[in-house]
PDB file of C-alpha atoms in Angstrom:
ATOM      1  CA  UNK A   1     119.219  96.870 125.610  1.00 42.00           C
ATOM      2  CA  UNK A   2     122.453  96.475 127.339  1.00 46.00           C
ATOM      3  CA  UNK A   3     125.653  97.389 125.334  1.00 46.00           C
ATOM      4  CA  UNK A   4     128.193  95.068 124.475  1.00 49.00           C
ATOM      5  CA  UNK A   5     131.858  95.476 123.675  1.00 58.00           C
ATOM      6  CA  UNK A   6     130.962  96.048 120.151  1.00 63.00           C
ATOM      7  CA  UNK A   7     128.452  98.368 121.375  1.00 64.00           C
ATOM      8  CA  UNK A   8     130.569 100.419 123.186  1.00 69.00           C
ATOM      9  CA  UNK A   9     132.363 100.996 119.869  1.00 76.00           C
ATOM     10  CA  UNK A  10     128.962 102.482 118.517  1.00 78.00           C
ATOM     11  CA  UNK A  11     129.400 105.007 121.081  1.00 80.00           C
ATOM     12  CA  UNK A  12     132.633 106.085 119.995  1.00 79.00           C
ATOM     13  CA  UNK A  13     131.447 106.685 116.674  1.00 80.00           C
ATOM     14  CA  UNK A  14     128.096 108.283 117.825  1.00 80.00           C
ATOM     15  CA  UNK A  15     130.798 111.037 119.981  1.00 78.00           C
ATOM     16  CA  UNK A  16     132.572 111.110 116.848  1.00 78.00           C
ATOM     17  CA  UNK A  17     129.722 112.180 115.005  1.00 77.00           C
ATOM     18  CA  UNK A  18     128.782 114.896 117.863  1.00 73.00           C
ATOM     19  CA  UNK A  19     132.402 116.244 117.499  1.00 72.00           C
ATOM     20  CA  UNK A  20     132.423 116.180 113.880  1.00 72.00           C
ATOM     21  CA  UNK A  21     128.274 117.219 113.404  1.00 71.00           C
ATOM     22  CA  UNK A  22     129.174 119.979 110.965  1.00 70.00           C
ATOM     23  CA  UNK A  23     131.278 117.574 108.823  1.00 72.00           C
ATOM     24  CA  UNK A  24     130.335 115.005 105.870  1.00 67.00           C
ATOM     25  CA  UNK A  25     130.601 111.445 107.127  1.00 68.00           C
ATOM     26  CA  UNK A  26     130.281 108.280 105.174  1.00 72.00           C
ATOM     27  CA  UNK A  27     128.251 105.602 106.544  1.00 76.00           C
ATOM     28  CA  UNK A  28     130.625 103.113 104.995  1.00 79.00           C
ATOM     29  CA  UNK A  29     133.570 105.399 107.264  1.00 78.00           C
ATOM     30  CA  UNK A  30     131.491 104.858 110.339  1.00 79.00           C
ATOM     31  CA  UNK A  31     130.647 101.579 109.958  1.00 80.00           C
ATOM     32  CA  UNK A  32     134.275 100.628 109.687  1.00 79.00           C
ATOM     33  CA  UNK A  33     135.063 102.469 112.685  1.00 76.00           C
ATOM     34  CA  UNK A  34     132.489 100.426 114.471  1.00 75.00           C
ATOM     35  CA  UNK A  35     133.699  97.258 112.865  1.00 78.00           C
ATOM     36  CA  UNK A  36     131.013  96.501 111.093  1.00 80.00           C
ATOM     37  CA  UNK A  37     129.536  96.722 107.090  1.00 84.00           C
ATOM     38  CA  UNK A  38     127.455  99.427 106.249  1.00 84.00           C
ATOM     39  CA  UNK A  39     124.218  97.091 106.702  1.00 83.00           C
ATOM     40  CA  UNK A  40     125.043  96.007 109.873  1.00 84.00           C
ATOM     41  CA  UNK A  41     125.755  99.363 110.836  1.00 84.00           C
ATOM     42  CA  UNK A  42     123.146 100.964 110.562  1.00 85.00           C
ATOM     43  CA  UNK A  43     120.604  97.923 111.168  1.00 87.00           C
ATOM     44  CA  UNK A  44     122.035  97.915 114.747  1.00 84.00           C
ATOM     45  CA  UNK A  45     122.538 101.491 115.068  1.00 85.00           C
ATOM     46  CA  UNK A  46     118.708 102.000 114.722  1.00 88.00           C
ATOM     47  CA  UNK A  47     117.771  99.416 117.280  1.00 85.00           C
ATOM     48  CA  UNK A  48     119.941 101.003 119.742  1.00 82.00           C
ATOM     49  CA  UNK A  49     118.770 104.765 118.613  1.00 84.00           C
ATOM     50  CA  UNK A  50     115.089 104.171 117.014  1.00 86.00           C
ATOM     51  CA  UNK A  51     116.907 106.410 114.284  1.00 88.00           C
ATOM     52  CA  UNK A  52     118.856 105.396 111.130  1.00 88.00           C
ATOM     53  CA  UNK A  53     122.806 106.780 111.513  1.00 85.00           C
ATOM     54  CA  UNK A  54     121.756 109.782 108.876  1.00 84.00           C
ATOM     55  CA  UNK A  55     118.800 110.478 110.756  1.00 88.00           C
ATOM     56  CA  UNK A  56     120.302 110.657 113.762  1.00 85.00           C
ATOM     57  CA  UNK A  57     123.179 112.715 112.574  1.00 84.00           C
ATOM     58  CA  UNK A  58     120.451 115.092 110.811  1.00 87.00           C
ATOM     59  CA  UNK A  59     118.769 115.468 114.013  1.00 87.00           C
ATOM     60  CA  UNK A  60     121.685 116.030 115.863  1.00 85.00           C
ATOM     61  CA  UNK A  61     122.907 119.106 112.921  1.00 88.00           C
ATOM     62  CA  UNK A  62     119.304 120.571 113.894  1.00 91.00           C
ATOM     63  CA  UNK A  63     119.677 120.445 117.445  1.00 88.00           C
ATOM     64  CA  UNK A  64     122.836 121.987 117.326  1.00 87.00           C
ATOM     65  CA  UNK A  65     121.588 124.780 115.373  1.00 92.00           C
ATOM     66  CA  UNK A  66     118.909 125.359 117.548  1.00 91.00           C
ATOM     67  CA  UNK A  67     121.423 125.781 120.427  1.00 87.00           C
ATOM     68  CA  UNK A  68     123.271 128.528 118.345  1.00 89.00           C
ATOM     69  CA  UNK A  69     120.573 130.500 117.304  1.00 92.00           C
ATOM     70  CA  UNK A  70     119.115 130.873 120.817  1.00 88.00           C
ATOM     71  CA  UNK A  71     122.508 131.168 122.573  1.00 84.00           C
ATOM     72  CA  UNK A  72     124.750 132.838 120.081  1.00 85.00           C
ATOM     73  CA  UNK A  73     122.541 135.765 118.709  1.00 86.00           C
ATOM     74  CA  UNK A  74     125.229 137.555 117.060  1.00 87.00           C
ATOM     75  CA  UNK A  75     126.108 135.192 114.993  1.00 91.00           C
ATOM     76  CA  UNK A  76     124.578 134.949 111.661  1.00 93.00           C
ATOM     77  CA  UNK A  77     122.053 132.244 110.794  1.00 93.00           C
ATOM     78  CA  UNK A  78     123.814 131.984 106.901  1.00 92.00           C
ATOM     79  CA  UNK A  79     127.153 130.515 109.289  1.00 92.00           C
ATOM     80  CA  UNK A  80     125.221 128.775 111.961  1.00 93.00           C
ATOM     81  CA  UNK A  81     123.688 126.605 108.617  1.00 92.00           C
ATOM     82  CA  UNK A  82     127.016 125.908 107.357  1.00 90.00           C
ATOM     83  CA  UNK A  83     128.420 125.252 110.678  1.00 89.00           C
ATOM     84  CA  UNK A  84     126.287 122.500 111.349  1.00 89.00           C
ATOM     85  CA  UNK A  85     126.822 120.950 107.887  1.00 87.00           C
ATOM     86  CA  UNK A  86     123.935 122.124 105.141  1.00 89.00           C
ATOM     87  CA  UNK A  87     125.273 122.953 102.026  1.00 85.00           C
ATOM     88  CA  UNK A  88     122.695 126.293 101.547  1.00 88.00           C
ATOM     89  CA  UNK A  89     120.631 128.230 103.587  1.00 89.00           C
ATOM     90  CA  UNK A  90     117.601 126.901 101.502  1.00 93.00           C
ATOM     91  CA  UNK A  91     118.208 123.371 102.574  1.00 92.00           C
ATOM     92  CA  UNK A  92     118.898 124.589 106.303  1.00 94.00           C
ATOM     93  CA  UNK A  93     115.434 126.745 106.137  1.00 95.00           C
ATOM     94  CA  UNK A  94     113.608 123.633 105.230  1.00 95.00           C
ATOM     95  CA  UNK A  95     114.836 121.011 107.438  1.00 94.00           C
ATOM     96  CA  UNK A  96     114.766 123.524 110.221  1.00 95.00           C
ATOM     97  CA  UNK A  97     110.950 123.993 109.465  1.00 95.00           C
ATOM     98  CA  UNK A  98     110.408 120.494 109.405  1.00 93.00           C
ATOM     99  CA  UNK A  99     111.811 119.876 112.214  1.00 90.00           C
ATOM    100  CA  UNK A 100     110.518 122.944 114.984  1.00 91.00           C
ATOM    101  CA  UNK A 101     107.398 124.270 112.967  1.00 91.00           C
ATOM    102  CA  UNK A 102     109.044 127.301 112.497  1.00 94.00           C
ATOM    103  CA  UNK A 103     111.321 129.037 110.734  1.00 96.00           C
ATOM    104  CA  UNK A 104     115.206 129.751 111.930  1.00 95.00           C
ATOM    105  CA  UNK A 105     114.310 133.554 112.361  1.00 94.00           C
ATOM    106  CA  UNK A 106     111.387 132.837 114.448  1.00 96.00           C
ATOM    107  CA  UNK A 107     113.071 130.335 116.751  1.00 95.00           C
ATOM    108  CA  UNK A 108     116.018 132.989 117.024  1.00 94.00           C
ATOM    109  CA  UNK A 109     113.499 135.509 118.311  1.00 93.00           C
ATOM    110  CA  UNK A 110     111.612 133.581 120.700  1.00 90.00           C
ATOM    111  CA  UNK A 111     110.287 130.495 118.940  1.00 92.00           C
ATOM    112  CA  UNK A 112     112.382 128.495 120.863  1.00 89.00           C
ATOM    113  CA  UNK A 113     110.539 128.780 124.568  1.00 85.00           C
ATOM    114  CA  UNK A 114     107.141 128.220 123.142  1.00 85.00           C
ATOM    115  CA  UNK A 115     108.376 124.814 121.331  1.00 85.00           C
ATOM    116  CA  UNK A 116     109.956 123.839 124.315  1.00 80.00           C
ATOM    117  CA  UNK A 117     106.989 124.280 126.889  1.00 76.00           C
ATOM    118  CA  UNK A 118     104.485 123.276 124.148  1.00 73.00           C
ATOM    119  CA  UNK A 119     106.287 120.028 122.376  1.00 61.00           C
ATOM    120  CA  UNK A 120     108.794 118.965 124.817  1.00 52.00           C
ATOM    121  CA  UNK A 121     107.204 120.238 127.573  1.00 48.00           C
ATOM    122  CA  UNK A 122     108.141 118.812 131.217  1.00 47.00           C
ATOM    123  CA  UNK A 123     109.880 115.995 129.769  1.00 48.00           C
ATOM    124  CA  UNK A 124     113.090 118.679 128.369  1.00 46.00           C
ATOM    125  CA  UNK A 125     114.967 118.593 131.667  1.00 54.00           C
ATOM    126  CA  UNK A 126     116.919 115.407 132.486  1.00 50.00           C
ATOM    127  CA  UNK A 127     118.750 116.865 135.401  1.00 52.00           C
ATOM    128  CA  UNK A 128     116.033 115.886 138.133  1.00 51.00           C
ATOM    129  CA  UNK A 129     115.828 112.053 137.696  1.00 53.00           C
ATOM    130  CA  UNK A 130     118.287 110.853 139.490  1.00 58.00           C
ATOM    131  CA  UNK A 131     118.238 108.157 142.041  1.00 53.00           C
ATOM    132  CA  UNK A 132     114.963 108.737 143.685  1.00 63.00           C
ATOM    133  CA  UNK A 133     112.833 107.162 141.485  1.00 60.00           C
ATOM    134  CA  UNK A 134     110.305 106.379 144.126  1.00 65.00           C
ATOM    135  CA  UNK A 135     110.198 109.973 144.170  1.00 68.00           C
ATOM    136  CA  UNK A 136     107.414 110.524 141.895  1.00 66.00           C
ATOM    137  CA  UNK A 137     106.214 113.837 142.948  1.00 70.00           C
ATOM    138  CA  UNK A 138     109.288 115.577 141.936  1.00 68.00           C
ATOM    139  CA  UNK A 139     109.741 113.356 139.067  1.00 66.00           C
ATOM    140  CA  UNK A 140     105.815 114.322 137.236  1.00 67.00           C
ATOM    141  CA  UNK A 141     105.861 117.315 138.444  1.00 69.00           C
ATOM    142  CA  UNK A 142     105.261 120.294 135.702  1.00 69.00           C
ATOM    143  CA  UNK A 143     107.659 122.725 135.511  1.00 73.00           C
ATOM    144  CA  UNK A 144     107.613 125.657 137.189  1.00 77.00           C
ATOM    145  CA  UNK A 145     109.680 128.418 136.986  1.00 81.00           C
ATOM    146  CA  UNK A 146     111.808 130.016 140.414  1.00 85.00           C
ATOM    147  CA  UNK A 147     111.218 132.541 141.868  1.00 91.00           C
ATOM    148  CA  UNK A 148     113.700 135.261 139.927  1.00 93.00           C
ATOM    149  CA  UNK A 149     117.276 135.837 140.893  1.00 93.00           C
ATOM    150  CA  UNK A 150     116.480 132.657 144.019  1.00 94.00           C
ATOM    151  CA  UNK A 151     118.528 130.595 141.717  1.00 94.00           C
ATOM    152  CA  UNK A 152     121.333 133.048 140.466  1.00 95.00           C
ATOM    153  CA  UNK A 153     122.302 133.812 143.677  1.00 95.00           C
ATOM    154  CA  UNK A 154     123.179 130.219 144.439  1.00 96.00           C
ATOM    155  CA  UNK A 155     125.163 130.102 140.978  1.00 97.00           C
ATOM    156  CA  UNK A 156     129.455 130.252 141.218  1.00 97.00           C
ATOM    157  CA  UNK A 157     131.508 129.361 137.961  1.00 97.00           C
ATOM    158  CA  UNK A 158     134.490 127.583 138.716  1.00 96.00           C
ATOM    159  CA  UNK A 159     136.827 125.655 136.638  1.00 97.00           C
ATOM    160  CA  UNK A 160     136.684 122.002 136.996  1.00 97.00           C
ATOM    161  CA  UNK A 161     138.929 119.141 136.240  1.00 96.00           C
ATOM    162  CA  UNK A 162     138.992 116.319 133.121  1.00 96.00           C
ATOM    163  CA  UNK A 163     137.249 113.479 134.747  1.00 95.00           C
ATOM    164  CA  UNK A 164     137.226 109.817 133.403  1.00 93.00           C
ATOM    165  CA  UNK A 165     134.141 108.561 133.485  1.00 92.00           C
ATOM    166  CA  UNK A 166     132.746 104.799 132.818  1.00 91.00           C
ATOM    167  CA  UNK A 167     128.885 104.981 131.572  1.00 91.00           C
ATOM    168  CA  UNK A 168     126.247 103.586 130.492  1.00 90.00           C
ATOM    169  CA  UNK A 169     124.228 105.044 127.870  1.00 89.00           C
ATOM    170  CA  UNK A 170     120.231 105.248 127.809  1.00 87.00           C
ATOM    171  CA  UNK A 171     118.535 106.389 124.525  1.00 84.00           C
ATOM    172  CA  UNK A 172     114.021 107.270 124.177  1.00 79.00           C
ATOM    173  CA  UNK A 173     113.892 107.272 127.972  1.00 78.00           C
ATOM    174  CA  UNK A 174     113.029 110.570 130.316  1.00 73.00           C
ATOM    175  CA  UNK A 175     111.398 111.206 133.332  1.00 72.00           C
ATOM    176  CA  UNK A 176     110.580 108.173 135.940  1.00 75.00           C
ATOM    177  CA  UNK A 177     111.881 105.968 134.056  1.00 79.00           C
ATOM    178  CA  UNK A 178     114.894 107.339 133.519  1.00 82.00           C
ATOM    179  CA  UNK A 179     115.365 108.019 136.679  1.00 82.00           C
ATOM    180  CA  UNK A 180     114.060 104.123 137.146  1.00 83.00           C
ATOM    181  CA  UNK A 181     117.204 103.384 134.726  1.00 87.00           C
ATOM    182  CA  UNK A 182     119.578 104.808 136.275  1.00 88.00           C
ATOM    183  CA  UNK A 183     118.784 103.758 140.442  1.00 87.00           C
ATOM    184  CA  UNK A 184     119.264 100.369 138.444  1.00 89.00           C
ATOM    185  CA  UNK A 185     122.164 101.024 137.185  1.00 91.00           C
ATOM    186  CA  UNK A 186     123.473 102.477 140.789  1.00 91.00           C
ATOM    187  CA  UNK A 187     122.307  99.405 142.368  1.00 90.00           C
ATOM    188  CA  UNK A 188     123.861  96.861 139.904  1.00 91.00           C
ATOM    189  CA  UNK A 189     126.973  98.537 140.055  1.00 92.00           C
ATOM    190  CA  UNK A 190     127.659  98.607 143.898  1.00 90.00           C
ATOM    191  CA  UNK A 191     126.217  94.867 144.166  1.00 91.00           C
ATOM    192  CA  UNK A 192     128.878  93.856 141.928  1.00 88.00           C
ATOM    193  CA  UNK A 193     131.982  95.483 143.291  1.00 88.00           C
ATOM    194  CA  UNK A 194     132.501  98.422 140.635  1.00 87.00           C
ATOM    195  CA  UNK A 195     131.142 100.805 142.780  1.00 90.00           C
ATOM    196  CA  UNK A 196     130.386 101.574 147.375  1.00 90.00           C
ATOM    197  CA  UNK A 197     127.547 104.019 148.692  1.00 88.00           C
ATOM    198  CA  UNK A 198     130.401 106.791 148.671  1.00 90.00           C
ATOM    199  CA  UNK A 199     131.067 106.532 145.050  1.00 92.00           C
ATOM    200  CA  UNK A 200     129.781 109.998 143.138  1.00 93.00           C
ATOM    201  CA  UNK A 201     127.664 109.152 140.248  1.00 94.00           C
ATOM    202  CA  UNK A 202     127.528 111.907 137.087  1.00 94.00           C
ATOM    203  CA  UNK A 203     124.800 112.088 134.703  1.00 92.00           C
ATOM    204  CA  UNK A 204     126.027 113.520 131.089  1.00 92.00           C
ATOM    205  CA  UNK A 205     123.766 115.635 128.596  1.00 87.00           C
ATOM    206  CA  UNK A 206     125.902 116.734 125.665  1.00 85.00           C
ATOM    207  CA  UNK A 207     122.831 119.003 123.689  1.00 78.00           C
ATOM    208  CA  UNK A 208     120.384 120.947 125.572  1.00 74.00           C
ATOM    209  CA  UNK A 209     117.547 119.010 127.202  1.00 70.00           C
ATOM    210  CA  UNK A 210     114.966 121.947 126.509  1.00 72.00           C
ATOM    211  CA  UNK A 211     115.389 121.207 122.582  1.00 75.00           C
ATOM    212  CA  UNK A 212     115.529 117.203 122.708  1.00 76.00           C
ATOM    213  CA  UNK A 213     112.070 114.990 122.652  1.00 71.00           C
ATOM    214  CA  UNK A 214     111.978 111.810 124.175  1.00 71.00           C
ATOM    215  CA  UNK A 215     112.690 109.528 121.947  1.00 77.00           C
ATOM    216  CA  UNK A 216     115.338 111.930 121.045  1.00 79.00           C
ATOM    217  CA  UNK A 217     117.067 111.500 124.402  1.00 79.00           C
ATOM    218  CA  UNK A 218     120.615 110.317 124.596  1.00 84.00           C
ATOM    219  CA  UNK A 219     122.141 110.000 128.039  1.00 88.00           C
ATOM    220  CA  UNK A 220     125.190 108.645 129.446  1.00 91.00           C
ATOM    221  CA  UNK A 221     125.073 107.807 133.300  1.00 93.00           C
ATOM    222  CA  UNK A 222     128.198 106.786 135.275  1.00 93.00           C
ATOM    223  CA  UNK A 223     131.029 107.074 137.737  1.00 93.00           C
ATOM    224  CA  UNK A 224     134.759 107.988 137.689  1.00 89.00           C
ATOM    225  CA  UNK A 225     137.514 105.804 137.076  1.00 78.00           C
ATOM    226  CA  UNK A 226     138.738 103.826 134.317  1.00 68.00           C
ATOM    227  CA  UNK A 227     140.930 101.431 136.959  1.00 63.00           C
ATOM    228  CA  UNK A 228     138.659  98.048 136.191  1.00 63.00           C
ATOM    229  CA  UNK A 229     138.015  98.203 132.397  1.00 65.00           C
ATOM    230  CA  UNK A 230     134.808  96.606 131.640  1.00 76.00           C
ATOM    231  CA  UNK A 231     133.799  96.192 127.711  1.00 74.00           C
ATOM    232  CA  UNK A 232     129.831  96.435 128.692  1.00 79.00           C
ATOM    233  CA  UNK A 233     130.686 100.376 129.401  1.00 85.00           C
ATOM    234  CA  UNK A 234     131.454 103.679 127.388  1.00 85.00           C
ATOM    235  CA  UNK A 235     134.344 105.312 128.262  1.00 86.00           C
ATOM    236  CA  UNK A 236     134.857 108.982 127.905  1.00 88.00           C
ATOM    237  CA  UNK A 237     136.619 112.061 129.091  1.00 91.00           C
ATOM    238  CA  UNK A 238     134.364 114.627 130.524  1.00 94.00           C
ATOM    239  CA  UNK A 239     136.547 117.995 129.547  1.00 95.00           C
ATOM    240  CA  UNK A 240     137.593 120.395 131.897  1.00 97.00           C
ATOM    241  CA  UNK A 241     137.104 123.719 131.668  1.00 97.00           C
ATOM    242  CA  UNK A 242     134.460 126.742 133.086  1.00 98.00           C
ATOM    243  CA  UNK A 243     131.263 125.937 134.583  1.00 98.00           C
ATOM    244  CA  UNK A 244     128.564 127.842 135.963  1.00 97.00           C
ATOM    245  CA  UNK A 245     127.695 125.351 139.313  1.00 97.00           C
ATOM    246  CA  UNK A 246     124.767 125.149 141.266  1.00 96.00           C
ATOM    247  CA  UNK A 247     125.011 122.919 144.419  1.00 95.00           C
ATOM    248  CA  UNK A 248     121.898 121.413 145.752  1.00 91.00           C
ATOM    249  CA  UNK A 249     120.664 118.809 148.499  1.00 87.00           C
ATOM    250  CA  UNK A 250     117.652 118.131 149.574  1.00 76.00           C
ATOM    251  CA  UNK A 251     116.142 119.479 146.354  1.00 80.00           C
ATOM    252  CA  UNK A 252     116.132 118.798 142.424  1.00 79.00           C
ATOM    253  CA  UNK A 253     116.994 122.075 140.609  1.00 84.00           C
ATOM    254  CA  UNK A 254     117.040 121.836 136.847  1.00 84.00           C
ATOM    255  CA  UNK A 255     119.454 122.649 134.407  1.00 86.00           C
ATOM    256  CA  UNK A 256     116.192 124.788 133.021  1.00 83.00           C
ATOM    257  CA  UNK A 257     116.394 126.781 136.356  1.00 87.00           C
ATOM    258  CA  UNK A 258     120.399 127.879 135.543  1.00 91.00           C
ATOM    259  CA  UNK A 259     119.296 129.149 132.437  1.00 89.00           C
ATOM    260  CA  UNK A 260     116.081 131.149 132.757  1.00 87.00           C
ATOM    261  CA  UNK A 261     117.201 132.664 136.375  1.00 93.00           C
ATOM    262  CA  UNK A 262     120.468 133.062 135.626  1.00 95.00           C
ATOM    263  CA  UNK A 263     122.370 132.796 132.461  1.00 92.00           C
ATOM    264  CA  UNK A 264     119.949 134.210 129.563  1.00 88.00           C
ATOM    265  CA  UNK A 265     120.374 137.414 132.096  1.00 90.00           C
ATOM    266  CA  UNK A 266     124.275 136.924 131.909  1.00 90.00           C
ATOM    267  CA  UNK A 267     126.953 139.729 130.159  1.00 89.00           C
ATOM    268  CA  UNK A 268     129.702 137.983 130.488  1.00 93.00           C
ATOM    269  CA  UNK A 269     128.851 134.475 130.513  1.00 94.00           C
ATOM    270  CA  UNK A 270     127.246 132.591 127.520  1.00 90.00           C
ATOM    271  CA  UNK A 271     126.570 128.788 127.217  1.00 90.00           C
ATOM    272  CA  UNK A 272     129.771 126.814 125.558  1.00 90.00           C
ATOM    273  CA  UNK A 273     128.298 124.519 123.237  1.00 83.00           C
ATOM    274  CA  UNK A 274     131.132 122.072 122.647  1.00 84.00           C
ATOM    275  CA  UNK A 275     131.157 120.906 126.395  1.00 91.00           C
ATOM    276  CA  UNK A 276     128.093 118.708 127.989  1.00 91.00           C
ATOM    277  CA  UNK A 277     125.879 119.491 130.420  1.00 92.00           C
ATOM    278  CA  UNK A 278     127.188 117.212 133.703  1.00 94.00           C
ATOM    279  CA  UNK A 279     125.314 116.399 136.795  1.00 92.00           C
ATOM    280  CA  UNK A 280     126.882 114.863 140.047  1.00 94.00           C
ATOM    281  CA  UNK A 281     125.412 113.437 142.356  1.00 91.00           C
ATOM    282  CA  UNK A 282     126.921 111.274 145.651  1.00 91.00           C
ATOM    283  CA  UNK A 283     125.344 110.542 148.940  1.00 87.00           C
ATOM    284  CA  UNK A 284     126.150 112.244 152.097  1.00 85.00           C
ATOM    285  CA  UNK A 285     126.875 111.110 155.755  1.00 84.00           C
ATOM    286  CA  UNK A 286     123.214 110.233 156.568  1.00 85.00           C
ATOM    287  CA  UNK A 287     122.686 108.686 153.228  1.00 81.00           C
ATOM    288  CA  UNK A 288     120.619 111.613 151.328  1.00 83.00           C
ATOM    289  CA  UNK A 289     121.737 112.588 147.804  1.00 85.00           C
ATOM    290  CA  UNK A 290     123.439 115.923 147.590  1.00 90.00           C
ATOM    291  CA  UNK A 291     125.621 116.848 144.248  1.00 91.00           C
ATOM    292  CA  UNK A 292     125.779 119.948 141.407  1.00 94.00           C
ATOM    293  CA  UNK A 293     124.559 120.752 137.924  1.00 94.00           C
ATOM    294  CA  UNK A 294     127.122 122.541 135.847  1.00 95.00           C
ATOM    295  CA  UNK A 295     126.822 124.444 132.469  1.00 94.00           C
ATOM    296  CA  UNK A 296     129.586 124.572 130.681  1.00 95.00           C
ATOM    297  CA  UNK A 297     130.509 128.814 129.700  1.00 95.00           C
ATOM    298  CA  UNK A 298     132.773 130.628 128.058  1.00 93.00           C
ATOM    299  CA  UNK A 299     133.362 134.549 128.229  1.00 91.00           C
ATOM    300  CA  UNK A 300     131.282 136.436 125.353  1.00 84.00           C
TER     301      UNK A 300
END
């Protein structure tokens, strides 16, 4: 489904519900943000999602708590609950159940890297799809870890600018044909003028892709520049701030790589949860794709 203007407003109000995932909002509240009733709303919210707007927001609370409790140990699970918007620590224990099979305590001590290789499995990494889709052995192929510290030693953090970026955004895909989606959108993009073969593409992830099923997926895929508005795209800001960045051409790292090899070994670096996860890509002299992976950090 391709967006619309009216569309694109749904993706305001699905960032405002990111940014505001620990907060009460009213489907009436969103729906007039989006211009619409409440029925409409959420009608055409769940054929662009699969997911009604409080089931995706519900998801969303979960995911986010499943990012805290594996990257912010210290921090109780009593707060992380009421962080991400459940009014007790009973109702958080059961949803969180429901959702990962276990409970919050088990996920916090491990839980987490068994439900990702078992339930999400291969398809948890977004960040090696990119515009080789004819590239099908590196797009099925099953994950497998580096070889340690191979990847931490290519890792610098650096701080990186605000950058403007027009997007499209692709919900329940992964793998090929994400990566499928996306060459698409690359090639519709330079045959119409928006964009030339020197243009640097980014691919956005705002929750962790090791926690988020496929038909879970959100994904917004784009370039820079906000100089020819066009109402069929999103428009957002990615923030600037720290990132760890790992450079790569030739190969397809994964954002899993960056945190196995590298940053669940860090002491001063910890994953900063209200930033996305950003890949760029852009082709080189020759033509070959070359481009980064950043994780956004902060200082523990």
């Amino acid at each position: 489904m391709k967006p619309t203007s009216r569309v694109s407003r749904l993706y305001e109000v699905m960032d405002l519900m990111l940014d505001s995932v620990g907060d009460p909002l009213a489907l009436k509240n969103l729906a007039a943000s989006a211009s619409y009733s409440s029925f409409h709303f959420d009608r055409i919210f769940r054929e662009l999602t699969g997911f009604s707007a409080v089931e995706y927001q519900r998801k969303r609370r979960l995911r986010r708590a499943a990012h805290l409790l594996r990257h912010e140990p210290d921090v109780p699970v009593l707060h992380i609950a009421q962080d991400c918007g459940f009014p007790s620590n009973a109702a958080f224990a059961k949803a969180f159940k429901q959702q990962f099979a276990m409970s919050a305590k088990a996920w916090r001590e491990g839980g987490w890297r068994t439900y990702m290789d078992q339930q999400v499995g291969r398809e948890s990494d977004v960040s090696f799809f990119v515009a080789e889709p004819d590239n099908l052995d590196v797009i099925l192929a099953p994950y497998c870890p580096p070889e340690p510290g191979s990847v931490a030693t290519r890792i610098r953090v650096q701080a990186l600018p605000a950058v403007t970026l027009r997007y499209q955004r692709f919900f329940g895909q992964s793998g090929a044909a994400l990566s499928i989606a996306c060459n698409n959108f690359i090639c519709e993009r330079e045959g119409n003028g928006d964009a030339t073969r020197a243009t640097a593409w980014y691919g956005v992830f705002d929750e962790d892709p090791g926690f988020t099923g496929e038909r879970e997926y959100c994904y917004d895929f784009g370039f820079g520049g906000d100089t020819r508005p066009d109402p069929t795209l999103g428009l957002r800001v990615l923030p600037a701030g720290s990132y760890a960045i790992l450079d790569f051409c030739g190969d397809w790292p994964r954002f899993r790589f960056m945190y196995e090899d590298w940053l669940d070994k860090q002491a001063f670096w910890r994953l900063d949860s209200t930033r996305p996860h950003i890949q760029k890509v852009e082709r080189d002299g020759a033509g070959k794709w070359q481009g980064w992976l950043a994780l956004p950090v902060k200082k523990r």
